[in-house]
Amino acid sequence: MLMEYDDVTPVGRILGKVHNDERFLLENIDFKYYQALGWVVKLRH
């Protein structure tokens, strides 16, 4: 899944070292659909 930072605050830029429009790839996630909850993102360990 490709993620992108949007609307980063000055604190996020300093402490989190992230910037607007910066993209990163998440490889360890799964999407599960539960009838009662809908779509849920699960992290693989």
PDB file of C-alpha atoms in Angstrom:
ATOM      1  CA  MET A   1       0.000   0.000   0.000  1.00  0.00           C
ATOM      2  CA  LEU A   2       1.345   3.411  -0.921  1.00  0.00           C
ATOM      3  CA  MET A   3       0.723   6.114   1.690  1.00  0.00           C
ATOM      4  CA  GLU A   4       1.224   9.866   1.447  1.00  0.00           C
ATOM      5  CA  TYR A   5       1.525  12.515   4.142  1.00  0.00           C
ATOM      6  CA  ASP A   6      -0.870  15.440   3.779  1.00  0.00           C
ATOM      7  CA  ASP A   7      -1.344  18.610   5.846  1.00  0.00           C
ATOM      8  CA  VAL A   8       1.728  18.042   8.043  1.00  0.00           C
ATOM      9  CA  THR A   9       2.093  20.495  10.927  1.00  0.00           C
ATOM     10  CA  PRO A  10       5.385  22.213  11.831  1.00  0.00           C
ATOM     11  CA  VAL A  11       5.634  19.938  14.882  1.00  0.00           C
ATOM     12  CA  GLY A  12       5.251  16.869  12.651  1.00  0.00           C
ATOM     13  CA  ARG A  13       7.994  18.135  10.351  1.00  0.00           C
ATOM     14  CA  ILE A  14      10.381  18.659  13.282  1.00  0.00           C
ATOM     15  CA  LEU A  15       9.587  15.717  15.566  1.00  0.00           C
ATOM     16  CA  GLY A  16       8.363  13.167  13.030  1.00  0.00           C
ATOM     17  CA  LYS A  17      10.721  14.213  10.229  1.00  0.00           C
ATOM     18  CA  VAL A  18       7.844  14.061   7.710  1.00  0.00           C
ATOM     19  CA  HIS A  19       6.923  16.532   4.985  1.00  0.00           C
ATOM     20  CA  ASN A  20       3.820  17.214   2.889  1.00  0.00           C
ATOM     21  CA  ASP A  21       3.444  14.991  -0.172  1.00  0.00           C
ATOM     22  CA  GLU A  22       6.131  12.570   1.084  1.00  0.00           C
ATOM     23  CA  ARG A  23       5.255   8.997   0.068  1.00  0.00           C
ATOM     24  CA  PHE A  24       6.159   5.673   1.639  1.00  0.00           C
ATOM     25  CA  LEU A  25       5.345   2.025   1.056  1.00  0.00           C
ATOM     26  CA  LEU A  26       3.699  -0.226   3.647  1.00  0.00           C
ATOM     27  CA  GLU A  27       4.363  -3.877   2.897  1.00  0.00           C
ATOM     28  CA  ASN A  28       3.176  -5.563   6.088  1.00  0.00           C
ATOM     29  CA  ILE A  29      -0.565  -4.860   6.057  1.00  0.00           C
ATOM     30  CA  ASP A  30      -3.666  -6.826   5.165  1.00  0.00           C
ATOM     31  CA  PHE A  31      -7.231  -5.667   4.576  1.00  0.00           C
ATOM     32  CA  LYS A  32      -9.944  -7.775   6.204  1.00  0.00           C
ATOM     33  CA  TYR A  33     -13.684  -7.318   5.735  1.00  0.00           C
ATOM     34  CA  TYR A  34     -15.907  -8.050   8.731  1.00  0.00           C
ATOM     35  CA  GLN A  35     -19.642  -7.912   8.281  1.00  0.00           C
ATOM     36  CA  ALA A  36     -20.130  -6.122  11.618  1.00  0.00           C
ATOM     37  CA  LEU A  37     -17.160  -3.716  11.288  1.00  0.00           C
ATOM     38  CA  GLY A  38     -16.578  -3.230   7.579  1.00  0.00           C
ATOM     39  CA  TRP A  39     -13.008  -2.939   6.245  1.00  0.00           C
ATOM     40  CA  VAL A  40     -10.252  -3.197   8.848  1.00  0.00           C
ATOM     41  CA  VAL A  41      -6.506  -2.777   8.309  1.00  0.00           C
ATOM     42  CA  LYS A  42      -4.432  -5.468  10.046  1.00  0.00           C
ATOM     43  CA  LEU A  43      -0.661  -5.177  10.518  1.00  0.00           C
ATOM     44  CA  ARG A  44       1.358  -8.349   9.977  1.00  0.00           C
ATOM     45  CA  HIS A  45       4.092  -8.994  12.521  1.00  0.00           C
TER      46      HIS A  45
END
